[in-house]
PDB file of C-alpha atoms in Angstrom:
ATOM      1  CA  ASP A 143    -231.509-154.516  44.321  1.00  0.00           C
ATOM      2  CA  TRP A 144    -229.431-155.944  41.457  1.00  0.00           C
ATOM      3  CA  PRO A 145    -228.625-159.647  41.086  1.00  0.00           C
ATOM      4  CA  GLU A 146    -225.070-160.877  41.598  1.00  0.00           C
ATOM      5  CA  GLU A 147    -224.926-162.163  38.030  1.00  0.00           C
ATOM      6  CA  VAL A 148    -226.665-161.962  34.674  1.00  0.00           C
ATOM      7  CA  PHE A 149    -227.762-165.089  32.756  1.00  0.00           C
ATOM      8  CA  ILE A 150    -227.620-165.013  28.947  1.00  0.00           C
ATOM      9  CA  GLN A 151    -229.282-167.450  26.536  1.00  0.00           C
ATOM     10  CA  ILE A 152    -227.816-167.424  23.020  1.00  0.00           C
ATOM     11  CA  SER A 153    -229.923-169.184  20.418  1.00  0.00           C
ATOM     12  CA  GLU A 154    -229.569-167.385  17.099  1.00  0.00           C
ATOM     13  CA  SER A 155    -225.891-167.416  16.109  1.00  0.00           C
ATOM     14  CA  GLN A 156    -225.204-170.555  18.175  1.00  0.00           C
ATOM     15  CA  VAL A 157    -226.746-172.541  20.994  1.00  0.00           C
ATOM     16  CA  GLY A 158    -224.989-171.185  24.038  1.00  0.00           C
ATOM     17  CA  ARG A 159    -225.392-170.038  27.594  1.00  0.00           C
ATOM     18  CA  ALA A 160    -223.381-167.538  29.618  1.00  0.00           C
ATOM     19  CA  VAL A 161    -223.265-165.952  33.028  1.00  0.00           C
ATOM     20  CA  ARG A 162    -221.603-162.643  33.887  1.00  0.00           C
ATOM     21  CA  THR A 163    -220.671-161.020  37.180  1.00  0.00           C
ATOM     22  CA  ARG A 164    -219.006-157.652  37.708  1.00  0.00           C
ATOM     23  CA  ARG A 165    -215.630-159.332  37.269  1.00  0.00           C
ATOM     24  CA  TRP A 166    -216.064-162.588  35.310  1.00  0.00           C
ATOM     25  CA  LYS A 167    -217.790-163.824  32.161  1.00  0.00           C
ATOM     26  CA  TYR A 168    -218.171-167.569  31.539  1.00  0.00           C
ATOM     27  CA  SER A 169    -219.841-169.192  28.543  1.00  0.00           C
ATOM     28  CA  VAL A 170    -220.604-172.605  27.132  1.00  0.00           C
ATOM     29  CA  VAL A 171    -221.685-173.670  23.648  1.00  0.00           C
ATOM     30  CA  ALA A 172    -223.536-176.722  22.332  1.00  0.00           C
ATOM     31  CA  PRO A 173    -221.225-178.526  19.915  1.00  0.00           C
ATOM     32  CA  ASP A 174    -222.682-179.318  16.489  1.00  0.00           C
ATOM     33  CA  LEU A 175    -225.997-177.477  17.049  1.00  0.00           C
ATOM     34  CA  HIS A 176    -227.115-174.428  15.090  1.00  0.00           C
ATOM     35  CA  GLY A 177    -228.904-171.512  16.696  1.00  0.00           C
ATOM     36  CA  GLY A 178    -231.692-171.077  14.184  1.00  0.00           C
ATOM     37  CA  GLN A 179    -232.669-174.735  14.449  1.00  0.00           C
ATOM     38  CA  HIS A 180    -232.205-175.508  18.172  1.00  0.00           C
ATOM     39  CA  SER A 181    -232.940-173.469  21.284  1.00  0.00           C
ATOM     40  CA  CYS A 182    -231.197-175.599  23.910  1.00  0.00           C
ATOM     41  CA  SER A 183    -229.086-178.701  24.403  1.00  0.00           C
ATOM     42  CA  ASP A 184    -228.481-181.431  26.940  1.00  0.00           C
ATOM     43  CA  ARG A 185    -224.712-181.064  26.411  1.00  0.00           C
ATOM     44  CA  TYR A 186    -222.511-177.978  26.315  1.00  0.00           C
ATOM     45  CA  ALA A 187    -218.744-177.425  26.161  1.00  0.00           C
ATOM     46  CA  GLU A 188    -216.882-174.697  27.992  1.00  0.00           C
ATOM     47  CA  GLU A 189    -216.113-171.909  25.538  1.00  0.00           C
ATOM     48  CA  CYS A 190    -214.630-168.966  27.407  1.00  0.00           C
ATOM     49  CA  LEU A 191    -213.787-167.339  30.715  1.00  0.00           C
ATOM     50  CA  TYR A 192    -212.800-163.671  30.835  1.00  0.00           C
ATOM     51  CA  ASP A 193    -211.562-161.487  33.686  1.00  0.00           C
ATOM     52  CA  LEU A 194    -213.463-158.298  32.882  1.00  0.00           C
ATOM     53  CA  GLN A 195    -211.556-156.341  35.520  1.00  0.00           C
ATOM     54  CA  SER A 196    -208.115-156.857  33.957  1.00  0.00           C
ATOM     55  CA  ASP A 197    -209.276-157.620  30.390  1.00  0.00           C
ATOM     56  CA  PRO A 198    -212.418-155.558  29.620  1.00  0.00           C
ATOM     57  CA  TYR A 199    -212.022-156.103  25.863  1.00  0.00           C
ATOM     58  CA  GLU A 200    -212.033-159.896  26.301  1.00  0.00           C
ATOM     59  CA  LEU A 201    -208.747-160.486  24.507  1.00  0.00           C
ATOM     60  CA  ARG A 202    -207.381-163.282  26.761  1.00  0.00           C
ATOM     61  CA  ASN A 203    -209.560-166.368  27.089  1.00  0.00           C
ATOM     62  CA  LEU A 204    -208.748-168.020  30.439  1.00  0.00           C
ATOM     63  CA  ILE A 205    -210.879-171.149  30.036  1.00  0.00           C
ATOM     64  CA  GLY A 206    -208.952-174.231  31.073  1.00  0.00           C
ATOM     65  CA  PHE A 207    -206.177-172.258  32.802  1.00  0.00           C
ATOM     66  CA  GLU A 208    -205.175-174.149  35.939  1.00  0.00           C
ATOM     67  CA  SER A 209    -204.690-170.796  37.682  1.00  0.00           C
ATOM     68  CA  HIS A 210    -208.383-170.005  37.103  1.00  0.00           C
ATOM     69  CA  ARG A 211    -209.872-173.447  37.798  1.00  0.00           C
ATOM     70  CA  LYS A 212    -211.727-172.231  40.921  1.00  0.00           C
ATOM     71  CA  VAL A 213    -213.278-169.332  39.004  1.00  0.00           C
ATOM     72  CA  ALA A 214    -214.528-171.704  36.293  1.00  0.00           C
ATOM     73  CA  GLU A 215    -216.030-174.010  38.956  1.00  0.00           C
ATOM     74  CA  VAL A 216    -217.842-171.135  40.683  1.00  0.00           C
ATOM     75  CA  MET A 217    -219.106-169.684  37.403  1.00  0.00           C
ATOM     76  CA  ARG A 218    -220.204-173.112  36.133  1.00  0.00           C
ATOM     77  CA  GLU A 219    -222.297-173.621  39.291  1.00  0.00           C
ATOM     78  CA  ARG A 220    -223.810-170.151  38.891  1.00  0.00           C
ATOM     79  CA  LEU A 221    -224.658-170.927  35.270  1.00  0.00           C
ATOM     80  CA  LEU A 222    -226.268-174.274  36.106  1.00  0.00           C
ATOM     81  CA  ARG A 223    -228.327-172.677  38.887  1.00  0.00           C
ATOM     82  CA  ARG A 224    -229.581-169.960  36.530  1.00  0.00           C
ATOM     83  CA  MET A 225    -230.412-172.544  33.859  1.00  0.00           C
ATOM     84  CA  ARG A 226    -232.500-174.532  36.356  1.00  0.00           C
ATOM     85  CA  GLU A 227    -234.233-171.343  37.522  1.00  0.00           C
ATOM     86  CA  ALA A 228    -235.111-170.603  33.871  1.00  0.00           C
ATOM     87  CA  GLY A 229    -236.800-174.014  33.582  1.00  0.00           C
ATOM     88  CA  GLU A 230    -234.057-175.791  31.664  1.00  0.00           C
ATOM     89  CA  GLU A 231    -232.964-179.337  32.412  1.00  0.00           C
ATOM     90  CA  GLU A 232    -229.477-179.471  33.907  1.00  0.00           C
ATOM     91  CA  PRO A 233    -227.086-180.309  31.047  1.00  0.00           C
ATOM     92  CA  GLU A 234    -223.738-182.031  30.953  1.00  0.00           C
ATOM     93  CA  ILE A 235    -220.919-179.496  30.641  1.00  0.00           C
ATOM     94  CA  ILE A 236    -217.744-180.732  28.975  1.00  0.00           C
ATOM     95  CA  LEU A 237    -214.750-179.179  30.704  1.00  0.00           C
ATOM     96  CA  ALA A 238    -212.044-177.415  28.716  1.00  0.00           C
ATOM     97  CA  GLU A 239    -208.667-179.092  28.408  1.00  0.00           C
ATOM     98  CA  PRO A 240    -206.334-177.968  31.231  1.00  0.00           C
ATOM     99  CA  VAL A 241    -203.793-175.288  30.311  1.00  0.00           C
ATOM    100  CA  ARG A 242    -200.659-174.624  32.373  1.00  0.00           C
ATOM    101  CA  SER A 243    -200.507-170.858  32.289  1.00  0.00           C
ATOM    102  CA  GLY A 244    -197.778-169.999  34.773  1.00  0.00           C
ATOM    103  CA  GLN A 245    -200.056-167.300  36.180  1.00  0.00           C
ATOM    104  CA  ARG A 246    -200.674-166.882  39.890  1.00  0.00           C
ATOM    105  CA  ARG A 247    -203.633-168.869  41.146  1.00  0.00           C
ATOM    106  CA  VAL A 248    -206.820-166.853  41.669  1.00  0.00           C
ATOM    107  CA  SER A 249    -207.890-166.776  45.321  1.00  0.00           C
ATOM    108  CA  ASP A 250    -211.237-168.151  46.507  1.00  0.00           C
ATOM    109  CA  GLU A 251    -212.323-164.595  47.341  1.00  0.00           C
ATOM    110  CA  GLU A 252    -211.552-163.414  43.799  1.00  0.00           C
ATOM    111  CA  ALA A 253    -213.401-166.400  42.324  1.00  0.00           C
ATOM    112  CA  TYR A 254    -216.666-165.220  43.902  1.00  0.00           C
ATOM    113  CA  GLN A 255    -216.429-161.641  42.603  1.00  0.00           C
TER     114      GLN A 255
END
């Protein structure tokens, strides 16, 4: 029985956290902190959102895209839940600046994939 998502803690090259599902990958990074010196933060900024189904090589970062706002919300909640389950305090997550992409809006069903 496999989990719906995988939680990733990054603390060597940077202080970051990520969550990945079969379709989506979402990550946050702690601004101004260095991985070798800090293991966690109380504040992270959205770094990336990738659609692994249509972009398996992660060439198009969708973070901030208005068309993918629902996906970012769902993935952010998944990330925060996993962080709490790992014993971390719930941090503030700074949202990415909105980007008008002109792409079709992702459906609620797709956001939960």
